[in-house]
Tab-separated table of C-alpha atoms in Angstrom:
chain	number	residue	atom	x	y	z
A	3	MET	CA	0.000	0.000	0.000
A	4	THR	CA	1.309	3.440	-0.930
A	5	ALA	CA	2.208	5.611	2.046
A	6	ILE	CA	0.262	8.837	2.444
A	7	ALA	CA	0.830	12.189	4.127
A	8	ARG	CA	-2.358	14.049	4.961
A	9	VAL	CA	-1.690	17.772	5.347
A	10	ALA	CA	-4.482	19.954	6.697
A	11	PRO	CA	-4.874	23.491	8.027
A	12	GLY	CA	-4.111	23.852	11.724
A	13	ARG	CA	-3.604	26.758	14.070
A	14	PRO	CA	-0.357	28.470	13.111
A	15	ALA	CA	1.319	30.703	15.644
A	16	ARG	CA	1.369	34.372	14.786
A	17	ARG	CA	5.180	34.260	14.786
A	18	TRP	CA	7.293	31.143	14.380
A	19	ARG	CA	10.777	30.096	13.375
A	20	VAL	CA	12.296	27.069	11.742
A	21	GLU	CA	15.873	25.815	11.566
A	22	VAL	CA	16.176	24.848	7.919
A	23	PRO	CA	18.745	22.061	7.343
A	24	GLY	CA	21.963	22.768	5.461
A	25	SER	CA	22.081	23.313	1.721
A	26	LYS	CA	22.398	20.199	-0.421
A	27	SER	CA	24.136	22.202	-3.148
A	28	LEU	CA	26.727	23.641	-0.772
A	29	THR	CA	27.217	20.369	1.123
A	30	ASN	CA	27.988	18.281	-1.959
A	31	ARG	CA	30.283	20.910	-3.460
A	32	ALA	CA	32.170	21.268	-0.181
A	33	LEU	CA	32.413	17.495	0.323
A	34	LEU	CA	33.934	16.967	-3.115
A	35	LEU	CA	36.399	19.847	-2.802
A	36	ALA	CA	37.450	18.737	0.679
A	37	ALA	CA	37.973	15.224	-0.707
A	38	ILE	CA	40.601	16.377	-3.231
A	39	ALA	CA	42.177	18.985	-0.934
A	40	HIS	CA	45.362	18.545	1.082
A	41	GLY	CA	44.661	18.075	4.791
A	42	THR	CA	41.536	17.631	6.914
A	43	SER	CA	38.553	19.925	6.397
A	44	ARG	CA	35.777	20.652	8.867
A	45	LEU	CA	32.295	21.084	7.407
A	46	ALA	CA	29.784	22.549	9.857
A	47	ASN	CA	25.994	22.176	9.462
A	48	ALA	CA	26.388	19.843	6.479
A	49	LEU	CA	23.127	18.325	5.267
A	50	VAL	CA	22.502	14.667	6.028
A	51	ALA	CA	20.041	13.409	3.395
A	52	ASP	CA	19.943	10.822	0.634
A	53	ASP	CA	21.825	12.983	-1.908
A	54	THR	CA	24.629	13.898	0.477
A	55	VAL	CA	24.935	10.374	1.894
A	56	VAL	CA	25.371	9.125	-1.683
A	57	MET	CA	28.184	11.645	-2.165
A	58	ARG	CA	29.838	10.555	1.091
A	59	ASP	CA	29.590	6.889	0.133
A	60	ALA	CA	31.028	7.568	-3.330
A	61	LEU	CA	33.962	9.492	-1.866
A	62	SER	CA	34.562	6.744	0.695
A	63	ALA	CA	34.773	4.252	-2.181
A	64	LEU	CA	37.615	6.413	-3.509
A	65	GLY	CA	39.522	6.207	-0.222
A	66	VAL	CA	38.393	9.457	1.379
A	67	GLU	CA	37.923	9.270	5.167
A	68	ILE	CA	34.821	11.101	6.374
A	69	THR	CA	33.968	11.192	10.081
A	70	GLN	CA	30.946	12.729	11.831
A	71	VAL	CA	31.827	14.598	15.045
A	72	ASP	CA	28.799	16.262	16.630
A	73	SER	CA	27.440	18.637	13.955
A	74	GLU	CA	30.639	18.621	11.905
A	75	LEU	CA	32.004	16.386	9.167
A	76	LEU	CA	35.765	15.833	9.178
A	77	VAL	CA	37.016	15.089	5.662
A	78	SER	CA	40.581	13.805	5.222
A	79	GLY	CA	41.439	14.854	1.689
A	80	LEU	CA	43.355	12.879	-0.915
A	81	GLY	CA	45.638	15.845	-1.592
A	82	GLY	CA	44.963	15.552	-5.313
A	83	PRO	CA	42.995	13.566	-7.883
A	84	PRO	CA	41.420	10.168	-7.136
A	85	ARG	CA	43.111	6.955	-8.224
A	86	GLY	CA	41.424	3.798	-9.421
A	87	PRO	CA	40.399	1.151	-9.673
A	88	ALA	CA	37.109	1.907	-7.933
A	89	GLU	CA	33.370	1.516	-8.370
A	90	VAL	CA	31.093	4.378	-7.384
A	91	PHE	CA	27.312	4.758	-7.292
A	92	CYS	CA	25.624	8.123	-7.774
A	93	GLY	CA	22.098	7.247	-6.669
A	94	MET	CA	19.528	9.777	-7.897
A	95	ALA	CA	21.743	12.788	-7.204
A	96	GLY	CA	22.581	15.036	-10.122
A	97	THR	CA	25.124	16.848	-7.967
A	98	VAL	CA	26.927	13.543	-7.471
A	99	GLY	CA	26.819	12.161	-11.002
A	100	ARG	CA	27.524	15.407	-12.818
A	101	PHE	CA	30.221	16.535	-10.367
A	102	LEU	CA	31.984	13.267	-9.700
A	103	VAL	CA	32.459	12.052	-13.289
A	104	PRO	CA	34.650	15.063	-14.235
A	105	VAL	CA	36.743	14.671	-11.076
A	106	LEU	CA	37.229	10.973	-11.816
A	107	ALA	CA	38.286	11.811	-15.371
A	108	ALA	CA	40.916	14.133	-13.882
A	109	GLY	CA	42.327	11.235	-11.877
A	110	GLU	CA	44.248	8.089	-12.762
A	111	GLY	CA	43.029	4.535	-13.360
A	112	HIS	CA	39.732	2.828	-14.099
A	113	PHE	CA	36.431	3.877	-12.520
A	114	HIS	CA	33.054	2.225	-13.046
A	115	VAL	CA	30.249	4.689	-12.359
A	116	ASP	CA	26.562	3.791	-12.134
A	117	ALA	CA	23.375	5.453	-10.926
A	118	HIS	CA	19.709	4.932	-10.121
A	119	LEU	CA	17.412	4.549	-13.151
A	120	GLN	CA	16.050	8.043	-12.491
A	121	LEU	CA	19.522	9.596	-12.901
A	122	ARG	CA	20.360	7.314	-15.826
A	123	ARG	CA	17.542	9.040	-17.732
A	124	ARG	CA	18.789	12.581	-17.056
A	125	PRO	CA	21.087	14.329	-19.570
A	126	LEU	CA	24.866	14.017	-19.233
A	127	GLY	CA	26.075	14.679	-22.786
A	128	PRO	CA	27.568	18.179	-22.375
A	129	VAL	CA	29.779	16.954	-19.507
A	130	LEU	CA	31.055	13.976	-21.490
A	131	ASP	CA	31.672	16.112	-24.601
A	132	ALA	CA	33.812	18.583	-22.635
A	133	LEU	CA	35.781	15.812	-20.917
A	134	ARG	CA	36.467	13.971	-24.165
A	135	ALA	CA	37.669	17.237	-25.674
A	136	GLN	CA	40.311	17.247	-22.910
A	137	GLY	CA	41.447	13.725	-23.771
A	138	ALA	CA	39.262	11.724	-21.400
A	139	GLN	CA	38.473	8.130	-22.337
A	140	ILE	CA	34.908	7.365	-21.281
A	141	THR	CA	32.860	4.393	-22.411
A	142	GLY	CA	29.134	5.080	-22.603
A	143	ASP	CA	26.944	8.123	-23.163
A	144	ALA	CA	24.866	7.809	-19.983
A	145	PHE	CA	25.143	5.889	-16.720
A	146	PRO	CA	26.586	3.307	-16.347
A	147	LEU	CA	29.955	4.637	-17.507
A	148	ASP	CA	33.523	3.395	-17.500
A	149	VAL	CA	36.111	6.134	-17.040
A	150	HIS	CA	39.667	5.222	-18.046
A	151	ALA	CA	41.361	8.220	-16.452
A	152	HIS	CA	44.765	9.690	-17.188
A	153	GLY	CA	44.153	13.323	-16.277
A	154	LEU	CA	42.613	16.281	-18.095
A	155	ALA	CA	44.475	18.545	-20.499
A	156	GLY	CA	42.586	21.760	-19.711
A	157	GLY	CA	42.424	24.375	-22.473
A	158	ALA	CA	39.615	26.347	-24.071
A	159	LEU	CA	36.189	24.687	-24.157
A	160	SER	CA	32.615	25.558	-25.041
A	161	VAL	CA	29.953	24.050	-22.764
A	162	ASP	CA	26.230	23.681	-23.446
A	163	THR	CA	24.516	24.939	-20.278
A	164	GLY	CA	21.051	25.150	-21.798
A	165	LEU	CA	19.617	22.296	-19.719
A	166	SER	CA	21.593	22.482	-16.481
A	167	SER	CA	24.223	24.620	-14.791
A	168	GLN	CA	25.429	21.405	-13.110
A	169	PHE	CA	27.271	20.491	-16.317
A	170	LEU	CA	29.538	23.511	-15.999
A	171	SER	CA	29.818	23.317	-12.208
A	172	GLY	CA	31.145	19.752	-12.422
A	173	LEU	CA	33.710	20.732	-15.049
A	174	MET	CA	34.809	23.707	-12.929
A	175	LEU	CA	35.352	21.484	-9.887
A	176	ALA	CA	37.557	19.129	-11.909
A	177	ALA	CA	39.492	21.924	-13.612
A	178	VAL	CA	41.646	22.561	-10.520
A	179	LEU	CA	43.165	19.116	-11.216
A	180	ALA	CA	43.885	19.707	-14.921
A	181	ARG	CA	47.406	19.934	-16.345
A	182	ALA	CA	46.854	23.462	-17.659
A	183	PRO	CA	44.432	26.350	-17.055
A	184	THR	CA	40.924	25.727	-18.328
A	185	SER	CA	38.578	28.321	-19.780
A	186	PHE	CA	34.910	27.618	-20.412
A	187	THR	CA	32.605	29.686	-22.598
A	188	PHE	CA	28.843	29.260	-22.579
A	189	GLU	CA	25.668	30.913	-23.755
A	190	ALA	CA	22.973	32.009	-21.340
A	191	ALA	CA	22.891	29.402	-18.575
A	192	VAL	CA	19.834	28.197	-16.721
A	193	SER	CA	20.263	28.582	-12.961
A	194	ARG	CA	23.268	30.881	-13.447
A	195	PRO	CA	23.520	31.624	-9.689
A	196	TYR	CA	24.682	28.033	-9.153
A	197	ILE	CA	27.763	28.702	-11.308
A	198	ASP	CA	28.619	31.659	-9.090
A	199	LEU	CA	27.941	29.476	-6.044
A	200	THR	CA	30.384	26.844	-7.325
A	201	ALA	CA	33.067	29.489	-7.802
A	202	ALA	CA	32.516	30.812	-4.270
A	203	VAL	CA	32.851	27.385	-2.637
A	204	MET	CA	35.942	26.646	-4.736
A	205	GLY	CA	37.464	29.897	-3.509
A	206	ALA	CA	36.915	28.810	0.092
A	207	PHE	CA	39.267	25.879	-0.572
A	208	GLY	CA	41.940	27.962	-2.295
A	209	ALA	CA	40.949	27.718	-5.967
A	210	THR	CA	41.447	30.633	-8.350
A	211	VAL	CA	38.344	31.148	-10.487
A	212	HIS	CA	37.652	34.076	-12.822
A	213	LEU	CA	34.045	34.724	-13.800
A	214	SER	CA	32.459	36.864	-16.477
A	215	GLU	CA	28.980	36.926	-17.965
A	216	ARG	CA	29.692	34.231	-20.555
A	217	SER	CA	32.942	32.613	-19.453
A	218	VAL	CA	34.744	30.971	-16.523
A	219	SER	CA	38.442	30.241	-16.167
A	220	VAL	CA	40.048	28.004	-13.544
A	221	GLU	CA	43.720	27.738	-12.617
A	222	PRO	CA	45.227	24.342	-11.691
A	223	THR	CA	46.085	24.285	-8.008
A	224	THR	CA	46.473	22.096	-4.940
A	225	LEU	CA	43.435	22.828	-2.825
A	226	ARG	CA	43.891	23.477	0.878
A	227	ALA	CA	41.684	22.052	3.593
A	228	GLY	CA	39.388	24.532	5.290
A	229	ASN	CA	36.683	25.133	7.842
A	230	TYR	CA	33.456	25.598	5.929
A	231	ALA	CA	30.014	26.415	7.379
A	232	VAL	CA	27.098	25.269	5.242
A	233	GLU	CA	24.193	27.722	5.030
A	234	PRO	CA	20.569	26.626	5.398
A	235	ASP	CA	19.122	25.363	2.119
A	236	ALA	CA	17.337	28.187	0.281
A	237	SER	CA	15.348	25.695	-1.826
A	238	THR	CA	13.973	24.003	1.303
A	239	ALA	CA	13.442	27.402	2.905
A	240	SER	CA	11.130	28.378	0.042
A	241	TYR	CA	8.319	26.164	1.367
A	242	PHE	CA	8.382	27.733	4.832
A	243	LEU	CA	8.499	31.252	3.414
A	244	ALA	CA	5.523	30.422	1.207
A	245	SER	CA	3.633	28.882	4.142
A	246	ALA	CA	3.904	32.159	6.061
A	247	ALA	CA	2.723	34.047	2.983
A	248	LEU	CA	-0.358	31.803	2.750
A	249	SER	CA	-1.210	31.762	6.460
A	250	GLY	CA	-0.698	35.473	7.145
A	251	THR	CA	1.934	34.677	9.793
A	252	GLU	CA	5.595	35.605	10.256
A	253	VAL	CA	8.448	33.124	9.948
A	254	THR	CA	12.127	33.678	10.764
A	255	LEU	CA	14.821	31.465	9.232
A	256	PRO	CA	17.986	31.643	11.369
A	257	ARG	CA	21.364	31.934	9.568
A	258	LEU	CA	19.786	32.514	6.149
A	259	HIS	CA	20.163	36.103	4.940
A	260	ARG	CA	18.720	37.552	1.751
A	261	GLU	CA	21.657	39.841	1.081
A	262	ARG	CA	24.469	37.467	2.046
A	263	THR	CA	23.567	34.151	0.480
A	264	GLY	CA	24.777	33.108	-2.941
A	265	GLN	CA	21.938	30.599	-3.342
A	266	GLY	CA	19.839	31.675	-6.299
A	267	ASP	CA	16.627	30.094	-5.024
A	268	ILE	CA	16.368	32.816	-2.383
A	269	VAL	CA	14.730	34.917	-5.130
A	270	LEU	CA	11.493	33.130	-4.236
A	271	ALA	CA	11.329	35.482	-1.246
A	272	ASP	CA	11.347	38.456	-3.625
A	273	HIS	CA	8.507	36.966	-5.659
A	274	LEU	CA	6.463	36.474	-2.479
A	275	ALA	CA	7.140	40.097	-1.569
A	276	ALA	CA	5.866	41.137	-5.001
A	277	MET	CA	2.704	39.182	-4.203
A	278	GLY	CA	2.163	41.136	-0.994
A	279	ALA	CA	4.367	39.604	1.713
A	280	THR	CA	6.789	41.694	3.782
A	281	LEU	CA	10.500	40.816	3.974
A	282	GLU	CA	13.064	41.787	6.595
A	283	ASP	CA	16.681	40.657	6.843
A	284	THR	CA	17.121	40.575	10.622
A	285	ALA	CA	20.265	39.916	12.635
A	286	GLU	CA	18.981	36.398	13.311
A	287	GLY	CA	18.005	35.638	9.737
A	288	LEU	CA	15.472	36.258	7.003
A	289	ALA	CA	11.936	37.022	8.171
A	290	LEU	CA	8.795	37.026	6.017
A	291	ARG	CA	5.330	38.095	7.058
A	292	GLY	CA	2.338	37.173	4.933
A	293	PRO	CA	-0.713	39.394	4.398
A	294	GLU	CA	-3.873	38.613	6.314
A	295	PRO	CA	-5.781	35.868	4.439
A	296	LEU	CA	-9.377	36.505	3.440
A	297	GLY	CA	-10.547	32.909	3.446
A	298	ALA	CA	-9.943	29.697	1.560
A	299	THR	CA	-10.292	31.305	-1.875
A	300	GLY	CA	-7.424	33.700	-1.423
A	301	GLY	CA	-6.271	36.789	0.351
A	302	ARG	CA	-4.386	39.955	-0.299
A	303	LEU	CA	-1.815	38.097	-2.362
A	304	ARG	CA	-1.424	39.379	-5.916
A	305	GLY	CA	-0.643	37.406	-9.037
A	306	VAL	CA	2.773	37.993	-10.637
A	307	HIS	CA	4.506	37.431	-13.978
A	308	VAL	CA	8.081	36.224	-13.435
A	309	ASP	CA	10.964	34.468	-15.186
A	310	MET	CA	12.350	31.687	-12.979
A	311	ALA	CA	15.027	30.247	-15.280
A	312	ALA	CA	17.638	31.181	-12.667
A	313	ALA	CA	15.719	29.512	-9.820
A	314	SER	CA	13.673	26.800	-11.483
A	315	ASP	CA	13.884	24.378	-8.527
A	316	VAL	CA	11.396	26.548	-6.627
A	317	PHE	CA	8.934	27.409	-9.386
A	318	MET	CA	6.601	24.736	-7.951
A	319	THR	CA	6.572	26.629	-4.641
A	320	LEU	CA	5.280	29.742	-6.384
A	321	ALA	CA	2.846	27.682	-8.464
A	322	CYS	CA	1.293	26.262	-5.274
A	323	VAL	CA	0.851	29.744	-3.794
A	324	ALA	CA	-0.647	31.099	-7.023
A	325	PRO	CA	-4.188	29.626	-6.701
A	326	PHE	CA	-4.717	31.766	-3.604
A	327	ALA	CA	-3.789	35.048	-5.305
A	328	ASP	CA	-6.372	37.501	-6.632
A	329	SER	CA	-5.170	37.352	-10.253
A	330	PRO	CA	-3.321	34.870	-12.507
A	331	THR	CA	0.370	34.099	-12.043
A	332	THR	CA	2.569	33.314	-15.048
A	333	ILE	CA	5.976	31.680	-14.641
A	334	GLU	CA	8.412	31.603	-17.568
A	335	GLY	CA	11.847	30.055	-18.209
A	336	LEU	CA	10.897	26.495	-17.307
A	337	ALA	CA	12.121	24.394	-20.264
A	338	ASN	CA	14.830	22.656	-18.228
A	339	VAL	CA	12.458	21.482	-15.470
A	340	ARG	CA	11.129	18.804	-17.788
A	341	VAL	CA	14.380	16.827	-17.352
A	342	LYS	CA	14.642	16.893	-13.553
A	343	GLU	CA	13.660	14.059	-11.188
A	344	SER	CA	10.313	14.222	-12.973
A	345	ASP	CA	8.855	16.367	-15.734
A	346	ARG	CA	8.164	18.999	-13.124
A	347	LEU	CA	6.214	21.304	-15.394
A	348	ALA	CA	3.788	18.569	-16.445
A	349	ALA	CA	3.568	17.151	-12.908
A	350	THR	CA	2.790	20.528	-11.351
A	351	ALA	CA	0.175	21.347	-13.970
A	352	GLU	CA	-1.492	17.947	-13.608
A	353	ASN	CA	-1.657	18.120	-9.804
A	354	LEU	CA	-3.155	21.605	-9.899
A	355	ARG	CA	-5.773	20.346	-12.376
A	356	ARG	CA	-6.579	17.461	-10.011
A	357	LEU	CA	-7.234	20.121	-7.384
A	358	GLY	CA	-9.671	21.875	-9.739
A	359	ILE	CA	-7.354	24.789	-10.535
A	360	HIS	CA	-7.316	26.138	-14.086
A	361	VAL	CA	-3.802	26.179	-15.523
A	362	GLN	CA	-2.272	26.821	-18.929
A	363	GLU	CA	0.870	24.817	-19.658
A	364	GLY	CA	3.283	25.853	-22.406
A	365	ALA	CA	6.600	24.441	-23.547
A	366	ASP	CA	8.415	26.478	-20.890
A	367	THR	CA	5.652	28.438	-19.164
A	368	LEU	CA	2.900	27.878	-16.632
A	369	THR	CA	-0.044	30.166	-15.894
A	370	VAL	CA	-2.021	29.438	-12.726
A	371	HIS	CA	-5.444	31.034	-12.262
A	372	PRO	CA	-7.025	31.854	-8.910
A	373	GLY	CA	-9.367	29.267	-7.470
A	374	CYS	CA	-10.376	27.307	-4.412
A	375	PRO	CA	-8.684	23.880	-4.473
A	376	ARG	CA	-10.842	20.839	-3.902
A	377	SER	CA	-10.270	19.327	-0.480
A	378	ASP	CA	-9.209	15.768	0.284
A	379	VAL	CA	-7.701	15.195	-3.167
A	380	ARG	CA	-5.030	12.490	-3.376
A	381	LEU	CA	-1.979	13.660	-5.332
A	382	PRO	CA	0.944	11.664	-6.730
A	383	THR	CA	4.435	12.986	-6.023
A	384	TYR	CA	6.061	11.401	-9.097
A	385	GLY	CA	9.096	10.177	-7.137
A	386	ASP	CA	10.099	13.837	-6.779
A	387	HIS	CA	10.962	15.400	-3.433
A	388	ARG	CA	10.184	18.934	-4.583
A	389	ILE	CA	6.714	18.036	-5.839
A	390	ALA	CA	5.910	16.556	-2.413
A	391	MET	CA	7.199	19.568	-0.476
A	392	ALA	CA	5.605	22.161	-2.759
A	393	PHE	CA	2.137	20.583	-2.689
A	394	ALA	CA	2.242	20.413	1.102
A	395	LEU	CA	1.492	24.142	0.778
A	396	ILE	CA	-2.029	23.377	-0.433
A	397	GLY	CA	-2.653	21.944	3.033
A	398	ALA	CA	-2.269	25.427	4.505
A	399	ARG	CA	-5.773	26.162	3.192
A	400	VAL	CA	-7.508	22.816	2.450
A	401	PRO	CA	-6.740	19.190	3.405
A	402	VAL	CA	-4.703	17.303	0.807
A	403	ASP	CA	-3.286	13.770	0.622
A	404	LEU	CA	0.215	13.271	-0.821
A	405	GLU	CA	1.434	9.889	-1.986
A	406	ALA	CA	4.918	8.527	-1.183
A	407	PRO	CA	5.819	11.244	1.358
A	408	GLU	CA	9.172	9.517	1.983
A	409	VAL	CA	10.545	11.074	-1.233
A	410	VAL	CA	11.480	14.142	0.841
A	411	GLU	CA	14.383	12.123	2.270
A	412	LYS	CA	16.352	12.969	-0.875
A	413	THR	CA	17.087	16.459	0.438
A	414	CYS	CA	15.177	16.999	3.720
A	415	PRO	CA	14.452	13.874	5.806
A	416	SER	CA	13.026	15.997	8.643
A	417	PHE	CA	10.593	17.867	6.377
A	418	TRP	CA	7.319	16.518	7.775
A	419	GLU	CA	8.418	17.118	11.359
A	420	LEU	CA	9.489	20.644	10.453
A	421	TRP	CA	6.264	21.194	8.519
A	422	ARG	CA	4.229	20.763	11.700
A	423	GLY	CA	6.029	23.885	12.909
A	424	THR	CA	4.106	25.903	10.305
A	425	GLY	CA	0.921	25.112	12.212
A	426	ALA	CA	-0.231	22.521	9.677
A	427	GLU	CA	-1.635	19.177	10.823
A	428	VAL	CA	0.420	16.333	9.322
A	429	THR	CA	-0.621	12.694	9.545
A	430	LEU	CA	1.578	9.994	8.048
A	431	TRP	CA	0.320	6.487	7.360
């Protein structure tokens, strides 16, 4: 029998706070950089979830020692590129598969790399093209792959970033191990803030990265171990910010600051402000206060027209707020979300239709019209953690049943416990 999470309106406190777990994106970047650095790194507040455990297991298979001490991870680095032979498994994590393959190609020896069927279906071609252009010998065009590594030449490369910024981020991480400087040129990238985020984390471990609007260059270097504090995950934070916007309450997210973070998904807070919420970057962390709701059919939230190509992981959050606005919301820049853990554009549109909400789905756009969702509707989550977390928002106004609630373990195992802190009633069975 399929597990179910029933989420229903409760009695939210007027003011509340939630400690959002560490960022998956920052944790996996920091883990991989610490693994090839010289010395022992300390990672504070690192996320412990399926995607980061897969990264830890893969690095352990390469001989990296990783120890948990209280809230810190101690990572004893290899002091350079990995050496085979080794077999590694990437699970369903794009940040593992797309980051680790380039680093393995920069190493020495044979590596067999496989992944869950879900990740096997996701694109990998631009990464493999750029590695082969640097002399890498890789058998296969998707997982499973065999990497016969003898280092990377570096040089000047063009990278297709039209589907994912992870392609370029993985190549940047490996470029510190190349035999010569590497320069990457690219056209407009989806989720561009993640490229800047990669450069920032690399800098924390001693890498030299030069960024411009359409190019990145990386100098070969021996990375140094460091003490790195992982910020709360802005993607996970989006659901709690949106919950406050829907319930007319105020939430504070400690250690997450609008003006300091490099996580692009924080822009969701700006979109909620455009809809009528109030933002404040306090000393403790980001605070958002929602407008007073006017009943189940909506409130003083306004519809918006936004491009979310740079923060597509949280478009579903906005889409699940949109039915409760007083005018339609249109979200553009969504072509790449069709090749995520699910076809997120189709899945979001279909679930909103199941709820009785009128939507218009385009190739890369979604328009959501105001409406009162049907109560007690059972929704699939499509094996996708972000679909499950986003549609929990519907439960702020009407009861909703979500199938396979355990999918949240990919990036936030404590989600349902934390979600009760919003004031929602959550029943798992």
